[in-house]
Amino acid sequence: MKTNIPFKLFANCILVKGISRSTICDLQRNDVRVIPNDLYDLLIENEGKTIIGIKELYENKFDDIIEEYFQFLYDNEFIFFTKQTTIFPKLSMDWSDSTIINNSIIDIDENSNYDIVNILKQLNTLHCRHLEIRNFNNARVNILEDILSFLNESESTIQSVEILLPFFKDIEEWITSIKDKFLRVDFIRVFKSPFNQNRVPNKDCKAHIMFTKQNYISELCCGKISQKFFSANMKAFTESMNYNSCLNKKLSIDKNGIIKNCPSMQNGYGSSDSVRLEDVISDSNFTKIWNISKDKISVCKDCEFRHICTDCRAYTENPEDEFSKPLKCGYNPKTNEWSDWSTNPLKEKAISFYNLQAVTEKP
Amino acid sequence: MQLIKIEQLPLTFHKATITETATIKKAKKEHFILIKKIGSDKISTEKFYKPISKIFSFDED
Amino acid sequence: MILLISSKYDVSTNNVIKWLNYYGINFLRLNTEDFNSLNHFSLSNTSSKLKVNNVDLDSITSVWHRRGRLRHVPNSLNGLGKVTDYLKKEEDSLVKSIETYLKNTRKYIGSYTSEVENYKLEHLMMARECNLNIPNSMITTNKKELIDFYNTHDQIISKDLRYSINIKTEKICINSIGTFKVTNDLIKGLEDQFAPIYVQEYIEKEFEIRVFYFENKMFAMGIFSQQDEQTQVDYRNYNNQVPNRCVPISLPTDIEKKLLEFTKKVKLNTGSIDLIYSTDERYVFLEVNPMGQFDWVSKNCNYYIEKSIAKEFLEVCN
């Protein structure tokens, strides 16, 4: 450490202040570190000064703590020392994307009978990049294969496909049969499996495959907030600064073929068999929700994790309030503790409003 | 290579990495997808930068 | 319509195309790996006409020459040894002339001619003319001179004069490792006379700077490679576990002006410039790569370079 040369934070290490503590989000190395708010304030006020100078500002009463702080920052390469403090600008927080719709969820269950190919064709004209197909109840591999074949044949703009489906007897053989044929598939999540297993992509299979014993009965199981869903990367962070981190540029089809922002939302925009996706997107009611960024959501706006976290507008603590905190979040930014959201007595009313009782029961 | 007098080659040759061609061919087996609108048959897939839906994570098991 | 000349594998081209699609700009992408059928390139007293792959290039308003060059010799004529060499030379002359024709009649960004004429020494001289600092450099075929140069500098590095080595035979592949430090042992292993060797004083750096530019727009990124043994000499010796810190830089106006002057002088309207900011507080010009990668500059600095390139063409189309 050079205590007599001014320090700068690397522009891709971004400070986010919460009500009780802060984070440094390292958007280059996909890392998050929790720091005290005192350090946050110290960095905001003193960036561009020398460590010696900062110690003096505090009348040399806190030299040990200041040293410890900067050693931590230096060891993790969050800061560097330079006299050229003016040539390092802050990172631009712009987010933009060359699609009209960039991701989509298509839900199917045993009763679904809407025209999926018709939707895929339209998603292609909307430049859609990422698709998740969620197959509830019984596995319908014929439909899944039809979808994947169509994406191959039409050379679709959809470049990655994630599949959620229930376990069935010959699932291993099925995965083997599709993995090299449909290279768009990059994630397969299997629920109601007899075992838990996580298979990361490897030479033999480029798709990530996960098995869980959990049973996911429907879209009611979505909207969870968890550290497991955090993404500390530049695209996700800047999107969250400007737009809703779940729903921005998303378009979904629920299991009945209804066009929605996400399948869990109450609001539908008509049947995909009769309404064109393009017309839905030009409806400002559909797109206005894209602008609800975390800084506008109660509780989230005080949370140190807000810009690396996901959001949920379908299940919120107060269903009447569009800026209410996600219901399925068990984190309290005041106490910094995670607890089980489903057993929180304050959430009971909302849980029964959404009919979520069944999904909160543990297997 | 024995025919070339290495001592008279530029230093960049002395430091270059030499690999057997056969091993390179094997490692280069890559998978590509086709996207009509982009006009290349050599497009690697790219993972989405965030989870699309939030149903399945291992934290509850 | 825009003509894109690029490689099938080029990610940056794909990303620019996504924006062209978004803005609804028509384009024709020709890949350098494919044989491109030349219908005609015809000249008369009153007109010039060009048609490739059955597309009339009269409708092309601008060209982005991203990488490589088009191939007009059928694949079946490869591997004929000296005959193929001859045909390639003929093709080279054709391709360069087509480039000149298109350049004279429309907006043309990038260049095959400049890519093959990537003469690092000429660039150093031009940079010096623009009052940019350059490292002490020497090219020699003589061991004694090399030893003298080595002795008068703390440390020296060596690199290729034009292209990095990339030789592939049926049995082995020889690949350049980029820039490296020259050691006493390396020099000892040389004969008294050798093929030209390019050496430079090693400049202790605070950070490196990669500037991608496209016409008059400059996008600069600082690369902090000094702490890391693996990348100390050249950041291209990538460290994949923990990537070097890469952050946006706003270059001082006078440096940006000099660089812009340099790009005009070398007649490269797009490229990537490598600079060093030295520990003795100087900006030092190292080299320019006419077709350098910019995807990582764009991503690390959140610059959306692909979007601004597409926008440049949007202006031409309207």
XYZ file of C-alpha atoms in Angstrom:
742
model
C 0.000 0.000 0.000
C 1.141 3.498 -0.841
C -0.155 5.682 1.951
C 1.159 8.932 0.481
C -0.431 8.579 -2.961
C -4.146 9.260 -3.568
C -6.407 6.217 -3.754
C -9.193 5.529 -6.255
C -11.821 2.810 -6.324
C -11.752 0.738 -9.500
C -14.783 1.941 -11.467
C -16.308 -1.528 -11.660
C -16.322 -1.899 -7.873
C -19.482 -0.112 -6.900
C -20.608 0.943 -3.465
C -24.238 0.406 -2.522
C -25.470 1.804 0.765
C -28.120 0.027 2.820
C -29.842 1.179 5.962
C -27.555 -0.791 8.309
C -24.573 -1.718 6.170
C -23.242 -1.396 2.636
C -21.810 -3.571 -0.094
C -19.023 -3.348 -2.622
C -20.286 -4.968 -5.793
C -17.364 -6.149 -7.887
C -18.917 -6.240 -11.335
C -15.781 -7.444 -13.075
C -15.098 -10.447 -10.854
C -18.728 -11.151 -9.936
C -18.211 -10.749 -6.237
C -20.004 -8.958 -3.384
C -18.509 -7.897 -0.086
C -20.363 -6.495 2.876
C -18.820 -3.397 4.478
C -19.859 -1.151 7.372
C -21.632 2.089 6.513
C -18.746 3.965 8.145
C -16.433 2.674 5.447
C -18.981 3.574 2.788
C -19.106 7.176 4.028
C -15.335 7.337 4.359
C -14.907 6.201 0.741
C -17.558 8.514 -0.689
C -16.135 11.539 1.092
C -12.453 10.854 0.632
C -11.882 9.163 -2.704
C -8.873 10.801 -4.337
C -7.127 11.574 -1.052
C -4.107 9.845 0.491
C -4.414 7.441 3.399
C -2.090 9.629 5.440
C -4.344 12.590 4.702
C -7.460 10.674 5.700
C -5.906 9.602 8.971
C -5.131 13.249 9.693
C -8.703 14.263 8.897
C -9.750 11.972 11.744
C -7.047 13.568 13.913
C -5.123 10.280 13.918
C -7.597 8.855 16.435
C -8.637 5.945 14.209
C -5.401 5.034 12.452
C -5.788 1.307 13.205
C -9.291 1.076 11.812
C -8.469 3.146 8.738
C -5.448 0.969 8.085
C -7.517 -2.182 8.448
C -10.156 -0.787 6.068
C -7.628 0.070 3.372
C -5.718 -3.158 3.761
C -8.997 -5.006 3.090
C -9.727 -2.819 0.054
C -6.221 -3.225 -1.294
C -6.027 -6.987 -0.716
C -9.234 -7.464 -2.681
C -8.052 -5.097 -5.398
C -11.002 -2.762 -4.951
C -8.667 0.272 -4.870
C -5.456 1.448 -6.477
C -3.069 4.311 -5.868
C -2.379 6.988 -8.466
C -1.632 10.660 -8.833
C -3.733 10.678 -12.012
C -7.022 10.866 -10.143
C -8.861 12.896 -12.779
C -8.565 10.522 -15.719
C -10.577 7.732 -14.085
C -14.293 8.458 -14.526
C -17.105 6.615 -12.786
C -18.576 3.687 -14.656
C -21.534 4.681 -16.798
C -24.767 3.284 -15.375
C -26.423 3.129 -18.802
C -28.275 0.002 -19.698
C -29.547 -0.729 -23.138
C -30.255 -3.801 -25.126
C -30.660 -4.519 -28.810
C -33.905 -6.445 -28.376
C -37.552 -5.537 -28.069
C -38.154 -8.517 -25.769
C -35.015 -10.047 -24.354
C -36.336 -12.942 -22.320
C -39.470 -14.983 -22.159
C -41.128 -17.628 -20.009
C -43.470 -20.144 -21.589
C -45.426 -22.325 -19.156
C -47.077 -25.614 -20.054
C -48.837 -28.306 -18.071
C -50.852 -31.371 -19.002
C -53.820 -29.255 -20.151
C -52.031 -26.601 -22.182
C -53.103 -26.578 -25.806
C -52.212 -23.172 -27.225
C -50.072 -22.743 -30.343
C -46.474 -22.422 -29.155
C -44.842 -22.267 -32.595
C -46.921 -19.177 -33.309
C -45.400 -17.564 -30.203
C -41.856 -18.593 -31.096
C -42.240 -17.016 -34.525
C -43.297 -13.743 -32.951
C -40.515 -13.853 -30.346
C -38.062 -14.109 -33.217
C -39.329 -10.892 -34.789
C -38.990 -9.255 -31.355
C -35.288 -10.320 -31.332
C -35.865 -12.388 -28.157
C -32.597 -13.932 -26.835
C -33.437 -16.138 -23.879
C -36.294 -18.513 -23.243
C -37.348 -20.553 -20.255
C -39.877 -23.329 -20.741
C -41.498 -24.513 -17.541
C -43.289 -27.814 -17.741
C -45.440 -28.458 -14.645
C -47.259 -31.681 -13.646
C -46.439 -34.368 -16.181
C -43.462 -34.117 -18.507
C -44.485 -33.409 -22.107
C -41.252 -34.160 -23.891
C -42.870 -34.219 -27.322
C -43.840 -30.566 -26.983
C -40.408 -29.671 -25.608
C -38.722 -31.361 -28.554
C -41.078 -29.650 -31.004
C -40.124 -26.288 -29.538
C -36.393 -27.040 -29.680
C -36.627 -28.406 -33.232
C -38.460 -25.308 -34.346
C -35.788 -23.050 -32.858
C -33.110 -25.015 -34.715
C -34.947 -25.068 -38.026
C -36.030 -21.449 -37.968
C -32.505 -20.387 -36.864
C -34.199 -18.353 -34.193
C -32.754 -15.337 -32.395
C -33.370 -17.268 -29.171
C -29.863 -18.345 -28.279
C -30.364 -19.958 -24.895
C -33.148 -22.148 -23.563
C -33.689 -23.234 -19.981
C -36.067 -26.083 -19.224
C -37.834 -26.880 -15.965
C -39.564 -30.247 -15.976
C -40.623 -33.071 -13.646
C -38.601 -36.233 -13.233
C -39.702 -39.248 -15.261
C -38.352 -42.768 -15.609
C -36.198 -42.383 -18.718
C -35.133 -38.813 -18.133
C -31.399 -39.597 -18.293
C -31.797 -41.172 -21.723
C -33.909 -38.239 -22.815
C -31.289 -35.715 -21.732
C -28.613 -37.725 -23.536
C -30.732 -37.784 -26.674
C -31.250 -34.010 -26.807
C -28.012 -32.535 -25.438
C -26.029 -32.554 -28.695
C -29.005 -32.057 -30.971
C -30.337 -28.885 -29.368
C -27.350 -26.732 -28.482
C -29.541 -23.835 -27.439
C -30.413 -25.732 -24.264
C -28.120 -24.448 -21.543
C -30.008 -25.323 -18.358
C -32.194 -28.266 -17.409
C -33.815 -28.238 -13.985
C -35.551 -31.433 -12.945
C -37.937 -31.403 -9.975
C -39.695 -34.174 -8.034
C -36.555 -36.228 -8.559
C -35.633 -39.127 -6.222
C -32.296 -37.388 -5.575
C -30.645 -33.981 -5.391
C -27.785 -33.385 -7.774
C -25.975 -30.490 -9.426
C -24.127 -31.224 -12.663
C -22.162 -28.264 -13.900
C -21.471 -27.992 -17.637
C -18.583 -30.130 -18.835
C -16.955 -31.373 -22.013
C -19.571 -34.014 -22.537
C -22.601 -31.838 -21.846
C -22.596 -28.091 -22.197
C -25.929 -27.691 -20.435
C -26.091 -27.217 -16.689
C -28.310 -29.889 -15.139
C -29.886 -29.851 -11.708
C -32.095 -32.390 -9.968
C -34.157 -31.653 -6.862
C -36.512 -33.670 -4.707
C -38.714 -30.601 -4.398
C -42.003 -30.571 -6.195
C -42.957 -27.402 -8.020
C -46.662 -27.581 -8.691
C -47.133 -24.384 -10.681
C -46.131 -20.782 -11.284
C -47.136 -20.164 -7.646
C -43.685 -21.497 -6.741
C -41.907 -18.634 -8.525
C -40.798 -15.261 -7.197
C -38.378 -16.422 -4.537
C -35.788 -13.991 -3.296
C -32.552 -15.638 -2.283
C -28.812 -15.067 -2.316
C -28.695 -18.001 -4.723
C -30.298 -15.764 -7.343
C -27.910 -12.830 -6.899
C -26.048 -11.702 -10.022
C -23.137 -9.318 -9.533
C -22.345 -8.486 -13.141
C -22.376 -5.267 -15.088
C -25.406 -5.984 -17.243
C -27.598 -7.119 -14.348
C -26.463 -4.304 -12.032
C -26.974 -1.488 -14.520
C -30.324 -2.925 -15.555
C -31.406 -2.940 -11.926
C -30.306 0.684 -11.541
C -32.678 1.707 -14.343
C -35.373 -0.927 -14.708
C -37.180 -3.750 -12.961
C -34.662 -6.524 -12.518
C -37.179 -9.280 -13.228
C -39.721 -7.935 -15.682
C -37.831 -5.511 -17.909
C -38.167 -6.621 -21.542
C -39.762 -9.884 -20.403
C -42.865 -11.375 -21.993
C -44.478 -14.565 -20.766
C -47.193 -16.985 -21.701
C -48.954 -18.727 -18.836
C -50.085 -22.363 -18.925
C -53.451 -21.327 -20.376
C -51.839 -19.432 -23.231
C -52.511 -15.990 -21.758
C -49.966 -13.250 -22.510
C -48.546 -11.730 -19.315
C -45.501 -9.918 -17.957
C -44.859 -13.095 -15.992
C -47.059 -16.159 -15.590
C -47.624 -15.421 -11.899
C -49.139 -11.970 -12.499
C -52.882 -11.459 -12.105
C -53.108 -9.210 -15.175
C -53.458 -10.897 -18.553
C -53.365 -9.283 -22.000
C -55.430 -11.803 -23.912
C -54.916 -15.216 -25.434
C -51.746 -15.716 -27.467
C -53.867 -17.543 -30.056
C -55.820 -14.387 -30.837
C -53.735 -11.387 -29.746
C -50.417 -10.410 -31.348
C -47.462 -10.002 -28.977
C -46.487 -6.798 -30.779
C -49.830 -5.244 -29.858
C -49.378 -6.172 -26.212
C -45.949 -4.560 -26.117
C -47.298 -1.299 -27.497
C -49.768 -1.187 -24.594
C -48.215 1.094 -21.966
C -49.936 -0.843 -19.184
C -47.820 -3.814 -20.139
C -44.507 -1.939 -20.261
C -44.884 0.577 -17.443
C -44.009 -2.096 -14.860
C -40.591 -2.411 -16.541
C -39.659 0.918 -14.968
C -40.170 -0.100 -11.338
C -36.531 -0.193 -10.298
C -35.373 -1.337 -6.875
C -34.802 2.255 -5.789
C -38.581 2.730 -5.945
C -39.600 -0.383 -4.003
C -40.224 -0.113 -0.284
C -37.714 -1.918 1.953
C -35.660 -2.923 -1.128
C -34.602 0.696 -1.541
C -32.906 0.456 1.869
C -31.244 -2.858 1.106
C -27.517 -3.174 0.413
C -28.161 -6.030 -2.021
C -30.780 -4.225 -4.099
C -28.880 -4.009 -7.377
C -27.617 -7.568 -7.510
C -30.919 -9.071 -6.387
C -33.931 -10.254 -8.329
C -37.401 -8.808 -7.894
C -40.971 -10.062 -7.897
C -43.975 -7.914 -8.748
C -46.427 -10.844 -8.781
C -46.321 -11.659 -5.067
C -45.797 -8.661 -2.811
C -46.393 -8.015 0.887
C -49.186 -5.601 0.084
C -51.023 -6.745 -3.055
C -52.675 -3.321 -3.322
C -49.377 -1.472 -3.606
C -47.332 -1.786 -6.806
C -44.178 -0.638 -4.976
C -44.467 -3.149 -2.139
C -41.629 -5.442 -1.066
C -41.489 -8.936 -2.656
C -43.522 -11.286 -0.477
C -41.073 -14.160 -0.750
C -38.137 -12.192 0.598
C -37.051 -13.172 4.101
C -34.292 -10.579 4.399
C -34.481 -7.669 6.779
C -32.063 -4.882 5.791
C -32.402 -3.287 9.245
C -31.251 -6.351 11.192
C -29.313 -7.930 8.315
C -30.926 -11.260 9.050
C -32.465 -13.801 6.717
C -35.502 -15.689 7.994
C -38.171 -17.915 6.492
C -40.699 -15.665 4.721
C -43.424 -18.347 4.688
C -43.714 -18.527 8.470
C -43.667 -14.766 9.047
C -47.009 -13.929 10.728
C -47.045 -10.482 9.107
C -47.171 -12.099 5.670
C -50.095 -14.462 6.408
C -52.690 -12.191 4.841
C -50.814 -11.810 1.570
C -50.040 -15.539 1.489
C -53.710 -16.412 1.634
C -54.591 -13.611 -0.818
C -52.404 -15.279 -3.457
C -53.435 -18.816 -2.406
C -49.848 -19.671 -1.654
C -50.598 -21.882 1.402
C -49.903 -25.083 -0.506
C -46.498 -23.996 -1.797
C -45.300 -22.830 1.615
C -45.703 -26.317 3.110
C -42.458 -28.214 3.310
C -42.421 -31.703 1.763
C 12.224 -28.374 -37.568
C 15.727 -29.824 -37.254
C 16.593 -28.320 -40.626
C 16.261 -24.772 -39.318
C 19.122 -23.280 -37.393
C 17.246 -21.926 -34.401
C 20.227 -19.847 -33.214
C 19.743 -17.566 -36.205
C 16.005 -17.046 -35.824
C 14.503 -13.981 -34.119
C 14.023 -14.269 -30.363
C 10.260 -14.471 -30.862
C 10.851 -17.950 -32.276
C 12.894 -18.979 -29.266
C 10.019 -18.040 -26.984
C 7.165 -19.292 -29.152
C 5.055 -22.156 -27.921
C 5.192 -25.314 -29.956
C 2.353 -27.801 -29.809
C 1.519 -30.924 -31.731
C -1.096 -30.181 -34.356
C -3.009 -33.353 -33.516
C -3.728 -32.208 -29.959
C -5.007 -28.839 -31.143
C -7.531 -30.337 -33.491
C -8.998 -32.415 -30.689
C -9.370 -29.493 -28.299
C -11.041 -27.360 -30.937
C -14.261 -29.362 -31.059
C -16.748 -26.594 -30.512
C -20.499 -26.311 -30.751
C -22.200 -23.566 -32.654
C -25.768 -22.560 -33.279
C -27.359 -20.868 -36.250
C -29.114 -17.528 -36.011
C -30.461 -16.415 -39.345
C -30.567 -12.735 -38.472
C -26.860 -12.635 -37.630
C -25.593 -14.329 -40.747
C -22.980 -16.705 -39.385
C -23.028 -20.426 -38.683
C -20.324 -20.079 -36.055
C -22.191 -18.497 -33.195
C -21.416 -19.695 -29.705
C -24.291 -19.694 -27.263
C -24.219 -17.075 -24.573
C -25.644 -17.556 -21.109
C -28.180 -15.036 -19.844
C -26.732 -12.689 -17.264
C -29.450 -13.295 -14.688
C -32.000 -15.956 -13.720
C -35.161 -15.805 -15.855
C -37.525 -17.244 -13.265
C -36.964 -17.803 -9.585
C -38.326 -21.238 -8.732
C -35.425 -23.602 -8.360
C -32.424 -23.006 -6.166
C -30.678 -25.367 -3.820
C -30.903 -23.212 -0.718
C -34.097 -24.830 0.503
C -32.875 -28.409 0.416
C -27.537 -1.344 -47.332
C -24.274 -1.887 -45.468
C -21.605 -4.342 -46.470
C -19.862 -6.125 -43.591
C -16.659 -7.986 -44.319
C -15.773 -10.134 -41.358
C -15.011 -13.538 -39.933
C -17.726 -16.032 -39.056
C -16.240 -16.276 -35.573
C -16.099 -12.575 -34.822
C -18.230 -11.844 -31.767
C -17.966 -8.082 -32.203
C -19.523 -8.351 -35.661
C -22.394 -10.392 -34.224
C -22.971 -7.762 -31.565
C -22.982 -4.884 -34.039
C -25.404 -6.840 -36.245
C -27.795 -7.227 -33.331
C -27.940 -3.415 -33.159
C -28.279 -3.081 -36.947
C -31.278 -5.427 -36.696
C -32.660 -3.379 -33.837
C -32.447 -0.177 -35.879
C -33.803 -1.956 -38.937
C -30.676 -1.339 -41.055
C -30.203 -3.735 -43.971
C -26.834 -5.364 -44.285
C -24.942 -7.923 -46.304
C -22.429 -9.938 -44.315
C -19.655 -11.622 -46.262
C -17.431 -13.936 -44.268
C -13.753 -14.288 -45.008
C -13.847 -18.064 -44.486
C -16.210 -18.621 -47.408
C -15.551 -18.579 -51.105
C -17.347 -15.506 -52.421
C -18.434 -15.771 -55.997
C -17.461 -12.675 -57.958
C -20.102 -12.078 -60.612
C -18.190 -9.164 -61.989
C -16.023 -6.187 -61.256
C -16.217 -4.325 -64.538
C -14.734 -1.066 -65.646
C -15.481 1.004 -68.728
C -14.933 4.600 -69.812
C -18.106 5.664 -68.098
C -18.799 3.242 -65.284
C -17.580 0.798 -62.647
C -19.747 -2.104 -61.548
C -19.395 -4.685 -58.836
C -21.512 -7.737 -58.118
C -20.628 -10.364 -55.488
C -22.642 -13.491 -54.589
C -25.357 -12.281 -56.954
C -25.735 -9.057 -54.973
C -25.323 -5.818 -56.846
C -23.001 -3.736 -54.686
C -24.323 -0.504 -56.210
C -26.940 -0.587 -53.480
C -24.250 -0.534 -50.770
C -24.086 2.827 -49.011
C -21.185 2.036 -46.712
C -18.734 -0.673 -45.819
C -17.497 -1.889 -42.460
C -14.387 -3.900 -43.149
C -14.079 -5.572 -39.802
C -11.612 -8.387 -40.474
C -9.592 -10.179 -43.122
C -10.486 -10.091 -46.802
C -12.845 -11.788 -49.207
C -11.824 -14.999 -50.917
C -12.473 -15.299 -54.602
C -10.345 -18.360 -55.397
C -12.468 -21.545 -55.262
C -11.568 -23.930 -52.415
C -10.687 -26.663 -54.896
C -7.674 -24.619 -56.002
C -6.121 -24.592 -52.545
C -3.197 -26.911 -51.905
C -1.644 -26.638 -55.353
C 1.570 -25.279 -53.868
C 3.233 -22.622 -55.990
C 0.221 -22.398 -58.299
C -1.986 -21.559 -55.350
C 0.584 -18.986 -54.198
C 0.388 -17.351 -57.606
C -3.413 -17.344 -57.622
C -3.473 -15.833 -54.110
C -1.196 -13.019 -55.237
C -3.483 -12.290 -58.166
C -6.451 -12.396 -55.807
C -4.661 -10.066 -53.383
C -4.272 -7.470 -56.089
C -7.939 -7.826 -57.031
C -9.172 -7.521 -53.454
C -7.076 -4.417 -52.835
C -8.328 -2.773 -56.006
C -11.940 -3.469 -55.120
C -11.255 -1.913 -51.720
C -9.840 1.191 -53.388
C -12.850 1.423 -55.692
C -15.325 1.170 -52.819
C -13.293 3.566 -50.669
C -13.384 6.216 -53.372
C -17.119 5.983 -53.830
C -18.558 5.511 -50.337
C -17.978 5.481 -46.592
C -15.505 2.710 -45.894
C -14.438 1.905 -42.348
C -11.539 -0.454 -41.754
C -9.189 -1.759 -44.377
C -7.565 -4.954 -45.528
C -4.743 -3.061 -47.178
C -3.838 -1.392 -43.883
C -4.158 -4.634 -42.002
C -1.563 -6.348 -44.146
C 0.608 -3.278 -44.101
C 0.697 -3.225 -40.331
C 4.269 -2.019 -40.103
C 4.994 -1.319 -36.473
C 8.162 0.660 -37.179
C 6.400 3.062 -39.534
C 3.730 3.560 -36.909
C 6.370 4.369 -34.303
C 7.859 7.026 -36.589
C 4.430 8.514 -37.279
C 3.583 8.555 -33.569
C 6.816 10.409 -32.882
C 5.873 12.951 -35.553
C 2.640 13.549 -33.645
C 4.690 14.295 -30.512
C 3.728 11.088 -28.779
C 6.378 9.407 -26.633
C 7.745 6.154 -27.989
C 10.038 3.604 -26.312
C 13.679 3.351 -27.390
C 13.570 0.703 -30.068
C 16.087 -1.153 -32.187
C 16.091 -3.756 -34.905
C 19.294 -5.652 -35.389
C 20.782 -8.723 -37.000
C 23.959 -8.409 -34.986
C 24.668 -10.000 -31.626
C 27.131 -7.367 -30.481
C 24.646 -4.559 -31.153
C 21.971 -6.492 -29.311
C 24.230 -6.924 -26.293
C 25.018 -3.186 -26.338
C 21.333 -2.320 -26.379
C 20.702 -4.806 -23.596
C 23.477 -3.294 -21.495
C 22.357 0.306 -21.917
C 18.816 -0.401 -20.660
C 17.639 -1.794 -17.337
C 15.493 -4.344 -19.063
C 14.463 -4.920 -22.658
C 11.593 -6.690 -24.376
C 11.177 -8.216 -27.796
C 8.192 -8.672 -30.086
C 7.282 -9.308 -33.714
C 7.678 -6.589 -36.339
C 4.423 -7.151 -38.112
C 2.445 -10.293 -37.266
C 2.791 -12.707 -34.427
C 4.213 -16.081 -35.414
C 1.532 -18.512 -36.343
C 2.963 -21.425 -38.273
C 1.070 -24.627 -38.734
C 2.538 -27.717 -40.289
C 1.032 -31.164 -40.362
C 2.988 -32.116 -37.272
C 3.382 -29.000 -35.143
C 2.014 -25.538 -34.473
C 4.254 -22.618 -33.569
C 2.559 -19.755 -31.806
C 3.900 -16.451 -30.599
C 3.664 -15.729 -26.884
C 3.452 -11.989 -27.563
C 5.779 -9.543 -25.889
C 8.387 -10.965 -23.508
C 11.437 -9.885 -21.531
C 14.791 -10.604 -23.119
C 17.169 -12.389 -20.772
C 20.898 -12.832 -20.896
C 20.423 -16.549 -21.487
C 18.250 -15.902 -24.522
C 20.904 -13.660 -26.043
C 23.651 -16.184 -25.265
C 21.855 -18.785 -27.338
C 22.149 -16.688 -30.513
C 24.713 -16.858 -33.286
C 26.674 -13.715 -34.213
C 24.294 -12.924 -37.092
C 20.599 -13.664 -37.164
C 17.325 -12.650 -38.788
C 16.169 -9.154 -37.737
C 15.223 -8.959 -34.059
C 13.019 -6.182 -32.742
C 13.855 -5.017 -29.222
C 12.565 -2.194 -27.063
C 13.416 -0.722 -23.688
C 11.093 -2.131 -21.038
C 9.040 0.685 -19.602
C 7.956 0.344 -16.004
C 4.249 1.044 -16.110
C 1.614 2.246 -13.715
C -1.080 0.913 -16.032
C -1.666 0.128 -19.677
C -4.207 1.789 -21.928
C -6.106 0.230 -24.796
C -7.896 2.746 -26.998
C -10.415 1.466 -29.493
C -11.374 4.134 -31.989
C -13.902 4.298 -34.738
C -13.671 7.376 -36.953
C -13.361 10.230 -34.460
C -14.746 8.429 -31.443
C -12.263 7.102 -28.893
C -12.968 4.541 -26.192
C -10.132 4.172 -23.712
C -9.658 1.505 -21.076
C -7.023 1.269 -18.352
C -5.573 -2.158 -17.657
C -3.899 -2.767 -14.338
C -1.576 -5.636 -14.955
C 1.366 -4.670 -12.848
C 0.570 -6.563 -9.636
C 0.237 -9.823 -11.479
C 3.357 -11.772 -12.462
C 1.569 -13.508 -15.299
C 0.728 -10.308 -17.163
C 3.552 -7.993 -16.216
C 5.044 -7.689 -19.682
C 2.002 -7.915 -21.867
C -1.595 -8.020 -20.720
C -2.378 -10.332 -23.603
C -0.792 -13.112 -21.610
C -4.229 -13.370 -20.053
C -4.786 -14.451 -16.529
C -8.146 -16.171 -16.544
C -8.583 -16.920 -12.851
C -8.550 -13.342 -11.621
C -8.832 -10.960 -14.556
C -6.766 -7.780 -14.559
C -8.706 -4.754 -13.494
C -10.058 -2.998 -16.585
C -11.688 0.382 -16.104
C -12.792 3.312 -18.266
C -10.328 6.145 -18.806
C -10.982 9.649 -20.050
C -7.751 10.532 -21.803
C -6.295 14.019 -21.335
C -7.393 16.218 -24.248
C -3.887 16.780 -25.589
C -3.181 13.032 -25.713
C -6.503 12.396 -27.437
C -5.698 15.112 -29.991
C -2.296 13.607 -30.729
C -3.795 10.173 -31.132
C -6.437 11.478 -33.488
C -3.780 13.217 -35.540
C -1.880 9.935 -35.586
C -4.877 7.969 -36.878
C -5.245 10.468 -39.734
C -1.566 10.260 -40.530
C -1.525 6.464 -40.743
C -4.876 6.542 -42.594
C -6.593 4.106 -40.275
C -10.168 5.134 -39.529
C -10.624 2.343 -37.006
C -8.298 0.333 -34.829
C -6.906 -0.272 -31.381
C -4.010 1.687 -29.950
C -1.850 0.377 -27.110
C -0.308 2.891 -24.748
C 1.493 2.721 -21.442
C 1.236 5.164 -18.602
C 4.708 4.881 -17.154
C 5.788 5.125 -13.537
C 7.674 8.269 -14.527
C 4.292 9.734 -15.537
C 4.434 9.693 -19.324
C 1.971 8.425 -21.890
C 3.973 6.173 -24.189
C 2.701 4.943 -27.543
C 3.379 1.247 -28.226
C 1.475 0.191 -31.330
C -1.763 0.279 -33.278
C -3.703 -2.774 -34.419
C -5.860 -1.980 -37.460
C -8.466 -4.606 -36.626
C -8.222 -4.995 -32.877
C -10.890 -6.557 -30.693
C -13.169 -4.167 -28.859
C -15.728 -6.450 -27.293
C -13.863 -6.617 -23.982
C -13.288 -2.840 -23.940
C -16.993 -2.322 -24.496
C -18.073 -4.832 -21.830
C -15.587 -3.851 -19.131
C -16.243 -0.132 -19.465
C -19.973 -0.326 -20.220
C -19.345 1.722 -23.366
C -21.838 0.054 -25.758
C -19.328 0.473 -28.603
C -21.405 -1.907 -30.789
C -24.356 0.414 -30.436
C -22.394 3.509 -31.420
C -20.951 1.719 -34.457
C -24.448 0.728 -35.574
C -25.571 4.327 -35.032
C -22.759 5.599 -37.259
C -24.206 3.513 -40.070
C -27.748 4.556 -39.226
C -26.699 8.127 -40.019
C -25.359 7.098 -43.418
C -28.528 5.186 -44.256
C -30.812 8.110 -43.503
